[in-house]
Amino acid sequence: MDACTAPPPLPCTDKLLQNLAWIVGDAHLITGERQTRRFRTGYRFGGGRALAVVQPRSLVDLWRVVNACADGGVIMIMQAANTGLTGGSTPDGNDYDRDIVIVSTTRLEGIQLIRGGEQVICLPGSRLFELEEKVAAVGREPHSRIGSSCIGASILGGICNNSGGALIHRGPAYTEMTLYARISPTGSVELINHLGVDLGNDPEAMLALLDTGSIDESRVHDDPSRVCSDRHYQEHVRQVDADTPARFNNDPRHLHEAAGSGGHVVVFAVRLDTFPRELDVVDFYIGSNDPAELTAIRRTILTDFKSLPIQGEYIHRSAFRLTERYGKDTFLAIRHLGAKHLPGLFALKARVDAFFARIPWAPRDVSERVMQAAVVFLPRHLPQRMRDFDKRFEHHLMLRMGGRGIGEARRLLAEVFPTPNGAFFECTREEGEKAFLHRFAVAGASIRYRALHRSLVSDIVALDVALRRDDDDWNEQLPAEIAERITGVSYCGHFFCHVFHRDYFLKPGEDPVAFEHAMLKLLDQRGAEYPAEHNVGHLYPAKPALEAHYRALDPTNSLNPGIGRTSKLANWA
């Protein structure tokens, strides 16, 4: 792009927009406050101005967009599905020193099986549910099977955010084999190929080859110094007496190039391991009013079982009841329509919200109100035995076992229960599916509750917490001076990894920032880490190792500046 000649030396935005339109076509360059709103507003948190949203249709186009934006001196925010909970893929306010271009990668779909399906190469727009379907055809499973996959979470977003997931065997999303671009200290764009695929040396030719979606296996090679998953997590999570958390976003163990980059590089492709699919699976549903009973089960399974659980999900009564009422439409949509239709429904919801936001007299949260009204009178969707446990027990643990672990779980639970405080039942297949689906509808239920009760709830503070592996006091008891500032809570978590998601509903007039700081101080005193798996976004501070990772990847601070509460200014000023 021609350099700007007229003083002062600011980006020539008209020329930049003209170039971007030439690259992607007028229909996929979106400008205007109303038209860009759904891209500029986070799924749960965050928002700000943007010059444009650009939607490249190929990796070659993405490369050209990145170069045009780098030449134009603008900020780029890479955005996949925009399902994050901490605002990490949208602007945060309007105090940046340069214009912002949001680069939406949803059109860049593509997943290729390699090594007979034992590994995959995924492009930026590929999503978890698509990967799950693809590898199932060869008897394999992806790294993650998490709640956000139901609303279209991207595979690359998981890698860049070190996302966790519910599958205990596999740890955070992680790979050291990627193809990515970075902006050098001089402002030039460098393409770095650590994918383990011979693509040549010319960037556009390399990316055009990947765009075909059919890489010849002869081009694929292994690198003994690089891995495509965390292969030591099972040993790590079993160390129940360790005084550090099992997994969290600031963990230096999982900061490697694109992994944990938080959007400070542009990732074109990742190479990931897949895993054998468990064919023999049984779900167990455990209820208790004594947290110590669940603690003992966790310690016994992690230390004594030969087979770790596939999943072990916790849900507190607060989240159970909230989700039963306000997560019903999500539950029913996934169960009856399938996960692949959810992204389209959420896009439609965003367009509806954007339309009514333009009308001054229109009520807020129209889509939330309509969806809630549509399901409130439908028959109950949860199994009777789950509802009975809700009446009897405060704490619920869903345990999914496979293979020889099924027998281990049956023996342990039969020895432990029933007690005066707890019981369990072995689920039918339908009960098990519904139990885990109910757990994964929790996050959306909190948003719905706030939308419909704004007179009671001024805001939600959502904490994503990794407790120490040896911390048996996981059942939170809030100090009185904090408890009096909220109207209620919603708790759930990945129990065996000791990762908990905690939503606090603030009373009117309460300051969410002050409340969050008070909570984080308590967590610091306990040696907890945060966030556990949702990325620092614009909610949490990046600790020194993570900030150093960001600075090394992006010395001009041109890609997603400000996350982790770092500088939003050029060159980290």
XYZ file of C-alpha atoms in Angstrom:
573
model
C 0.000 0.000 0.000
C 1.289 3.533 -0.833
C 2.651 5.408 2.148
C 0.756 8.435 3.409
C 2.402 11.673 2.297
C 0.234 14.409 3.794
C 0.989 15.507 7.380
C 0.328 14.574 10.087
C 1.647 10.991 9.607
C -1.584 9.168 10.478
C -2.982 6.062 8.736
C -4.776 6.795 5.459
C -7.993 5.102 6.462
C -9.747 5.665 3.149
C -6.899 4.034 1.274
C -6.803 1.171 3.763
C -10.539 0.527 3.446
C -10.214 0.627 -0.323
C -7.455 -1.982 -0.206
C -9.374 -4.211 2.192
C -12.447 -4.057 -0.030
C -10.308 -5.063 -2.997
C -8.963 -8.056 -1.059
C -12.201 -9.482 0.385
C -14.930 -7.830 -1.685
C -17.325 -5.076 -0.657
C -19.794 -7.526 0.889
C -17.200 -8.734 3.391
C -15.856 -5.383 4.490
C -18.286 -4.175 7.142
C -18.313 -0.599 8.374
C -20.728 1.526 10.334
C -21.653 1.416 14.003
C -24.870 -0.570 13.573
C -23.466 -3.061 11.087
C -20.362 -3.872 13.148
C -22.062 -3.989 16.547
C -22.241 -7.771 16.905
C -18.519 -8.088 16.133
C -17.531 -5.239 18.453
C -19.535 -6.535 21.421
C -18.326 -9.522 23.431
C -20.531 -12.536 24.046
C -20.561 -11.726 27.735
C -18.303 -8.755 28.306
C -16.637 -5.875 26.494
C -17.115 -3.596 23.521
C -15.776 -0.516 21.767
C -15.383 1.250 18.441
C -13.821 -0.259 15.324
C -13.005 1.203 11.940
C -14.148 -1.938 10.122
C -14.732 -5.661 10.261
C -13.093 -7.673 7.490
C -13.971 -11.284 6.606
C -11.306 -12.935 4.427
C -12.386 -15.968 2.390
C -8.980 -17.689 2.123
C -5.649 -17.865 3.922
C -4.104 -15.927 1.061
C -6.669 -13.178 1.614
C -5.938 -13.241 5.338
C -2.225 -12.775 4.620
C -3.007 -9.799 2.364
C -5.338 -8.294 4.983
C -2.667 -8.579 7.680
C -0.086 -6.889 5.457
C -2.502 -4.111 4.471
C -3.351 -3.420 8.122
C 0.312 -3.506 9.164
C 1.173 -1.024 6.396
C -1.777 1.132 7.445
C -0.604 1.321 11.052
C -3.888 0.090 12.527
C -4.598 -2.324 15.337
C -5.845 -5.777 14.390
C -8.078 -7.863 16.633
C -8.352 -11.445 15.411
C -11.796 -12.853 16.095
C -13.100 -16.360 15.611
C -16.511 -17.297 17.021
C -16.616 -14.466 19.596
C -17.824 -16.879 22.278
C -15.251 -15.823 24.886
C -16.329 -14.856 28.376
C -13.670 -12.230 29.156
C -13.874 -9.873 26.168
C -10.564 -10.987 24.700
C -11.648 -10.878 21.054
C -13.367 -7.482 20.956
C -12.272 -3.890 21.623
C -12.386 -2.727 25.229
C -13.493 0.869 25.402
C -12.303 3.647 23.125
C -8.936 4.637 24.589
C -6.694 3.077 21.934
C -4.158 5.230 20.084
C -4.877 3.764 16.630
C -7.888 2.703 14.603
C -9.023 -0.913 15.056
C -9.813 -3.443 12.357
C -11.503 -6.645 13.527
C -10.503 -9.611 11.362
C -13.244 -12.248 11.497
C -11.976 -15.713 10.533
C -15.299 -17.570 10.456
C -15.149 -18.056 6.666
C -11.764 -19.802 6.905
C -13.055 -23.281 7.650
C -10.976 -26.367 7.030
C -9.931 -29.530 8.852
C -7.663 -32.173 7.322
C -6.936 -35.553 8.887
C -3.300 -36.653 8.736
C -1.439 -39.669 10.040
C -4.547 -41.804 9.560
C -6.598 -39.467 11.720
C -4.200 -39.536 14.676
C -3.567 -35.865 13.999
C -5.384 -33.012 12.285
C -4.500 -29.708 10.661
C -7.091 -27.028 11.413
C -7.593 -23.627 9.792
C -8.741 -20.491 11.669
C -12.500 -20.809 11.140
C -12.773 -24.486 12.082
C -14.856 -25.222 15.159
C -14.844 -27.834 17.866
C -18.113 -29.507 16.943
C -16.924 -29.853 13.323
C -13.704 -31.469 14.501
C -15.619 -33.843 16.755
C -17.787 -34.961 13.821
C -14.817 -35.365 11.486
C -12.622 -37.480 13.735
C -15.561 -39.595 14.963
C -15.665 -41.114 11.480
C -12.264 -42.730 12.169
C -12.981 -43.696 15.784
C -11.135 -40.757 17.331
C -11.933 -37.779 19.546
C -10.551 -34.216 19.661
C -8.812 -32.646 22.615
C -11.903 -30.891 23.918
C -15.562 -31.558 24.362
C -16.609 -28.470 26.263
C -19.637 -26.316 26.788
C -18.565 -23.550 24.461
C -18.358 -26.021 21.578
C -22.132 -25.952 21.651
C -22.135 -22.324 20.534
C -19.394 -22.657 17.941
C -16.133 -22.090 19.831
C -13.144 -22.203 17.495
C -10.278 -24.657 17.656
C -7.602 -22.018 17.154
C -9.188 -19.816 19.803
C -8.721 -22.651 22.271
C -5.016 -22.930 21.450
C -4.395 -19.180 21.611
C -6.178 -18.996 24.971
C -4.846 -22.235 26.504
C -8.488 -23.183 27.014
C -9.162 -26.054 29.347
C -12.052 -28.336 28.653
C -13.779 -31.078 30.546
C -11.764 -34.093 29.405
C -9.517 -34.926 32.348
C -7.012 -36.997 30.381
C -5.904 -34.177 28.098
C -5.250 -30.937 29.927
C -5.320 -27.480 28.321
C -5.565 -27.046 24.561
C -1.937 -26.963 23.468
C 0.342 -27.455 20.497
C 3.843 -26.460 19.469
C 3.221 -27.081 15.762
C 1.624 -24.051 14.124
C 1.827 -21.739 11.131
C 1.548 -18.120 12.200
C 2.464 -14.551 11.308
C 3.937 -11.951 13.612
C 4.663 -8.272 13.220
C 8.362 -7.603 13.649
C 9.893 -4.645 15.542
C 10.194 -2.830 12.199
C 6.504 -3.333 11.401
C 6.989 -5.929 8.669
C 4.954 -9.150 8.670
C 6.804 -12.450 9.071
C 5.295 -15.875 8.323
C 6.695 -18.610 10.568
C 6.161 -22.259 9.636
C 6.446 -24.668 12.549
C 3.571 -26.821 11.286
C 5.749 -29.733 10.264
C 4.545 -29.463 6.672
C 6.792 -28.627 3.715
C 5.017 -25.705 2.067
C 7.893 -23.920 0.346
C 9.127 -20.407 1.090
C 6.833 -17.934 -0.666
C 4.079 -16.907 1.813
C 1.231 -16.666 -0.696
C 2.175 -19.945 -2.382
C 2.466 -21.633 1.025
C -0.954 -20.440 2.102
C -2.554 -21.243 -1.255
C -1.394 -24.834 -0.794
C -3.081 -24.998 2.627
C -6.189 -23.396 1.157
C -6.702 -26.473 -1.033
C -7.453 -28.515 2.104
C -5.618 -31.492 0.653
C -1.993 -31.620 1.755
C -0.125 -34.663 0.458
C 1.120 -36.816 3.324
C 4.608 -36.796 1.779
C 4.869 -33.151 2.804
C 4.082 -33.912 6.454
C 6.961 -34.683 8.788
C 7.380 -35.076 12.539
C 9.560 -32.955 14.774
C 10.719 -34.838 17.896
C 11.300 -31.515 19.664
C 7.645 -30.426 19.300
C 4.377 -31.897 20.574
C 0.742 -31.401 19.558
C -0.834 -31.806 23.014
C 0.139 -31.796 26.685
C 1.264 -35.399 27.030
C 2.055 -35.204 30.743
C -1.190 -33.793 32.099
C -2.486 -37.065 33.550
C 0.585 -37.360 35.762
C 0.303 -33.667 36.632
C -3.357 -33.707 37.682
C -2.837 -36.820 39.829
C -0.509 -34.885 42.163
C -3.261 -34.065 44.641
C -0.841 -32.892 47.332
C 0.835 -30.262 45.148
C 0.405 -26.695 46.368
C -0.162 -25.264 42.875
C -3.160 -25.476 40.508
C -3.294 -28.104 37.784
C -3.897 -25.677 34.920
C -4.327 -21.951 34.423
C -3.753 -19.369 31.694
C -0.687 -17.737 33.210
C 1.113 -21.088 33.508
C 4.524 -20.754 31.793
C 4.417 -24.474 30.942
C 1.869 -23.771 28.224
C 3.184 -20.541 26.714
C 4.837 -21.449 23.416
C 4.575 -19.308 20.280
C 0.882 -19.373 19.232
C -0.114 -21.373 22.326
C -1.235 -18.867 24.924
C -0.667 -15.977 22.505
C -4.018 -14.333 23.275
C -4.301 -12.887 19.767
C -0.806 -11.346 19.655
C -0.002 -13.344 16.516
C -2.099 -14.266 13.469
C -2.501 -18.034 13.378
C -3.125 -19.624 9.970
C -3.107 -23.304 10.967
C -2.494 -25.595 13.929
C -1.583 -29.253 14.098
C -3.212 -31.235 16.902
C -3.316 -34.741 18.287
C -6.545 -36.726 18.354
C -7.346 -39.513 20.798
C -8.927 -43.004 20.703
C -12.660 -42.903 21.276
C -14.008 -44.697 24.338
C -16.702 -47.117 23.216
C -17.727 -48.483 26.639
C -18.894 -45.500 28.723
C -21.045 -45.227 31.863
C -22.165 -42.066 33.687
C -22.659 -41.824 37.455
C -24.608 -39.064 39.214
C -23.522 -38.247 42.782
C -25.240 -35.951 45.259
C -24.062 -34.837 48.683
C -24.597 -32.198 51.350
C -21.072 -32.737 52.687
C -18.256 -31.332 50.484
C -15.785 -33.626 52.259
C -17.456 -36.650 50.656
C -16.751 -35.310 47.175
C -13.219 -34.345 48.208
C -12.538 -37.916 49.341
C -13.875 -39.303 46.055
C -11.633 -36.945 44.068
C -8.518 -37.878 46.027
C -9.205 -41.608 45.829
C -9.838 -41.580 42.090
C -6.815 -39.430 41.264
C -4.433 -41.391 43.462
C -5.701 -44.993 43.321
C -7.609 -45.550 40.067
C -5.747 -47.048 37.142
C -8.152 -45.239 34.784
C -8.937 -41.572 35.233
C -12.502 -40.413 34.559
C -13.257 -39.163 31.077
C -15.117 -36.244 32.647
C -15.963 -35.164 36.175
C -18.255 -32.142 36.268
C -19.474 -30.335 39.375
C -22.653 -28.280 39.632
C -23.902 -26.518 42.757
C -27.602 -26.346 43.534
C -27.517 -22.619 42.722
C -26.415 -23.333 39.150
C -28.649 -26.387 38.826
C -31.831 -24.438 39.549
C -30.831 -21.334 37.614
C -29.990 -23.411 34.530
C -33.089 -25.577 34.782
C -35.169 -22.431 34.349
C -33.024 -20.076 32.266
C -30.913 -22.507 30.240
C -33.806 -24.593 28.984
C -33.797 -23.224 25.423
C -30.048 -23.851 25.049
C -30.491 -27.386 26.364
C -33.385 -28.138 24.004
C -31.744 -26.518 20.978
C -28.576 -28.576 21.341
C -30.422 -31.788 22.085
C -32.914 -31.543 19.238
C -31.152 -29.432 16.609
C -27.552 -30.401 17.230
C -24.528 -28.278 18.037
C -23.829 -27.388 14.407
C -26.981 -25.240 14.192
C -26.175 -23.174 17.287
C -23.760 -20.680 15.678
C -26.444 -19.701 13.156
C -29.004 -19.231 15.907
C -26.647 -17.070 17.938
C -25.845 -14.980 14.860
C -29.571 -14.477 14.337
C -29.935 -13.481 17.976
C -27.143 -10.920 17.572
C -28.846 -9.409 14.519
C -32.147 -9.161 16.370
C -30.454 -7.416 19.292
C -28.653 -5.052 16.932
C -31.933 -4.162 15.209
C -33.777 -3.312 18.421
C -30.782 -1.437 19.803
C -31.363 1.135 17.046
C -34.882 1.857 18.312
C -34.798 4.258 21.291
C -38.128 3.144 22.751
C -37.590 -0.614 22.258
C -37.152 -2.730 25.413
C -33.739 -4.117 26.223
C -32.855 -7.786 25.763
C -35.649 -8.538 23.319
C -34.118 -11.792 22.080
C -33.592 -13.066 25.631
C -37.192 -12.305 26.545
C -38.580 -13.949 23.427
C -36.530 -17.121 23.848
C -37.421 -17.420 27.510
C -41.111 -16.962 26.774
C -40.914 -19.606 24.055
C -39.811 -22.398 26.406
C -41.142 -21.521 29.839
C -44.371 -23.481 29.382
C -42.808 -26.532 27.724
C -42.688 -29.790 29.725
C -39.851 -30.342 32.166
C -36.704 -31.439 30.374
C -34.578 -32.914 33.178
C -34.898 -36.533 34.352
C -36.865 -37.185 37.508
C -33.897 -38.674 39.386
C -31.836 -35.524 38.766
C -34.657 -33.336 40.039
C -35.002 -35.543 43.120
C -31.280 -35.104 43.835
C -31.691 -31.351 43.487
C -34.265 -31.432 46.279
C -32.047 -33.576 48.508
C -28.488 -32.415 47.843
C -26.607 -29.130 47.538
C -23.630 -30.514 45.606
C -23.826 -32.592 42.411
C -20.965 -34.465 40.708
C -21.301 -36.121 37.302
C -18.734 -38.825 36.673
C -18.159 -40.292 33.203
C -16.043 -43.457 33.197
C -14.798 -45.618 30.358
C -13.325 -49.096 30.000
C -11.938 -50.646 33.147
C -12.602 -47.401 34.995
C -16.302 -48.299 35.035
C -15.700 -51.196 37.398
C -13.395 -49.112 39.583
C -16.078 -46.440 39.943
C -18.838 -48.942 40.672
C -16.828 -50.530 43.466
C -15.821 -47.214 45.041
C -19.280 -45.641 44.951
C -20.928 -48.804 46.289
C -18.496 -48.766 49.225
C -19.013 -45.060 49.975
C -22.785 -44.591 49.506
C -25.402 -44.264 50.755
C -24.476 -42.051 53.700
C -26.577 -39.688 55.809
C -25.369 -36.895 53.525
C -25.048 -38.450 50.100
C -26.098 -40.967 47.458
C -25.507 -41.863 43.810
C -27.169 -43.555 40.888
C -25.866 -45.080 37.700
C -27.358 -43.174 34.781
C -29.185 -44.544 31.821
C -27.702 -43.315 28.562
C -30.374 -40.622 28.264
C -29.903 -39.478 31.863
C -26.148 -39.184 31.370
C -26.494 -37.161 28.182
C -28.967 -34.821 29.801
C -26.892 -34.398 32.954
C -23.810 -33.227 31.076
C -25.836 -31.100 28.699
C -27.483 -29.389 31.667
C -24.043 -28.639 33.119
C -22.872 -27.057 29.869
C -25.868 -24.712 29.664
C -24.865 -22.986 32.906
C -22.946 -20.008 31.467
C -25.758 -18.887 29.194
C -28.293 -19.212 32.006
C -26.493 -16.531 34.031
C -26.664 -14.122 31.113
C -30.363 -14.821 30.635
C -31.076 -14.299 34.344
C -29.367 -10.907 34.363
C -31.167 -9.834 31.184
C -34.566 -10.592 32.693
C -33.855 -9.196 36.177
C -31.975 -5.966 35.621
C -33.845 -4.302 38.461
C -32.400 -6.885 40.849
C -29.003 -7.523 39.236
C -26.792 -4.614 38.234
C -24.043 -6.802 36.793
C -22.390 -10.210 36.854
C -18.846 -10.764 38.060
C -17.721 -14.057 36.525
C -14.587 -15.607 37.997
C -12.728 -18.474 36.392
C -10.637 -19.962 39.195
C -8.005 -22.686 39.463
C -7.562 -23.801 43.068
C -4.423 -25.480 44.371
C -4.460 -29.223 43.799
C -4.134 -29.748 47.571
C -6.876 -27.274 48.508
C -9.675 -29.347 50.020
C -11.657 -26.255 51.045
C -13.194 -25.774 47.591
C -16.762 -25.070 48.741
C -16.760 -21.281 48.864
C -18.034 -19.521 51.992
C -18.077 -15.774 51.369
C -17.232 -13.295 54.131
C -20.294 -11.371 55.301
C -19.023 -8.049 53.933
C -18.850 -9.566 50.444
C -21.981 -11.720 50.626
C -24.124 -8.684 51.439
C -23.181 -7.107 48.077
C -24.765 -9.843 45.947
C -28.214 -11.257 45.335
C -27.003 -14.757 44.493
C -24.371 -16.987 42.899
C -24.006 -19.731 40.317
C -21.190 -22.269 40.802
C -19.968 -25.096 38.576
C -16.611 -26.548 37.581
C -14.274 -29.228 36.292
C -13.969 -30.947 39.637
C -10.930 -33.197 39.231
C -8.827 -30.407 37.718
C -10.031 -28.141 40.570
C -11.206 -25.492 38.115
C -14.357 -23.607 39.132
C -16.568 -21.100 37.323
C -18.257 -18.749 39.759
C -20.841 -16.125 38.821
C -21.822 -13.447 41.338
C -24.997 -11.397 40.769
C -24.408 -7.896 42.110
C -27.067 -5.831 43.820
C -28.017 -2.498 42.221
C -25.421 0.176 42.856
C -22.540 -2.218 43.497
C -19.263 -1.552 41.683
C -18.242 -4.695 39.744
C -14.571 -3.689 39.595
C -14.360 -3.149 43.341
C -16.174 -6.443 43.965
C -13.847 -8.305 41.619
C -10.770 -6.849 43.291
C -12.050 -7.924 46.692
C -12.617 -11.458 45.400
C -9.227 -11.668 43.718
C -7.551 -10.615 46.948
C -9.195 -13.583 48.690
C -8.069 -15.918 45.924
C -4.494 -14.615 46.121
C -4.425 -15.417 49.813
C -5.323 -19.028 48.998
C -2.717 -19.533 46.280
C -5.361 -19.825 43.576
C -4.746 -18.787 39.968
C -7.051 -16.952 37.595
C -8.223 -17.197 34.956
C -8.160 -20.964 34.757
C -9.125 -21.464 31.118
C -10.988 -18.526 29.551
C -7.975 -16.267 28.839
C -7.179 -13.064 30.706
C -9.124 -11.026 28.165
C -9.799 -7.546 29.499
C -10.929 -8.771 32.929
C -7.795 -10.266 34.479
C -4.209 -8.979 34.780
C -1.548 -10.846 32.822
C 1.155 -11.991 35.196
C 4.827 -11.380 34.307
C 5.401 -14.581 32.322
C 2.296 -14.057 30.193
C 2.996 -10.377 29.552
C 6.563 -11.254 28.558
C 5.137 -13.823 26.116
C 2.876 -11.179 24.579
C 5.704 -8.653 24.258
C 8.059 -11.138 22.628
C 5.443 -12.169 20.065
C 4.195 -8.662 19.273
C 6.888 -6.022 19.899
C 4.873 -3.199 18.273
C 1.728 -4.098 20.256
C -0.381 -4.074 17.098
C -2.378 -7.272 17.663
C -5.081 -7.287 20.347
C -3.365 -4.721 22.578
C -4.633 -4.207 26.098
C -5.556 -7.762 27.010
C -4.375 -8.773 30.430
C -4.759 -5.104 31.418
C -1.547 -4.306 29.567
C -0.805 -1.215 27.485
C -3.097 -0.399 24.571
C -0.505 1.906 23.013
C 1.918 1.368 20.151
C 5.245 -0.237 21.116
C 3.912 -0.942 24.628
C 4.219 2.736 25.577
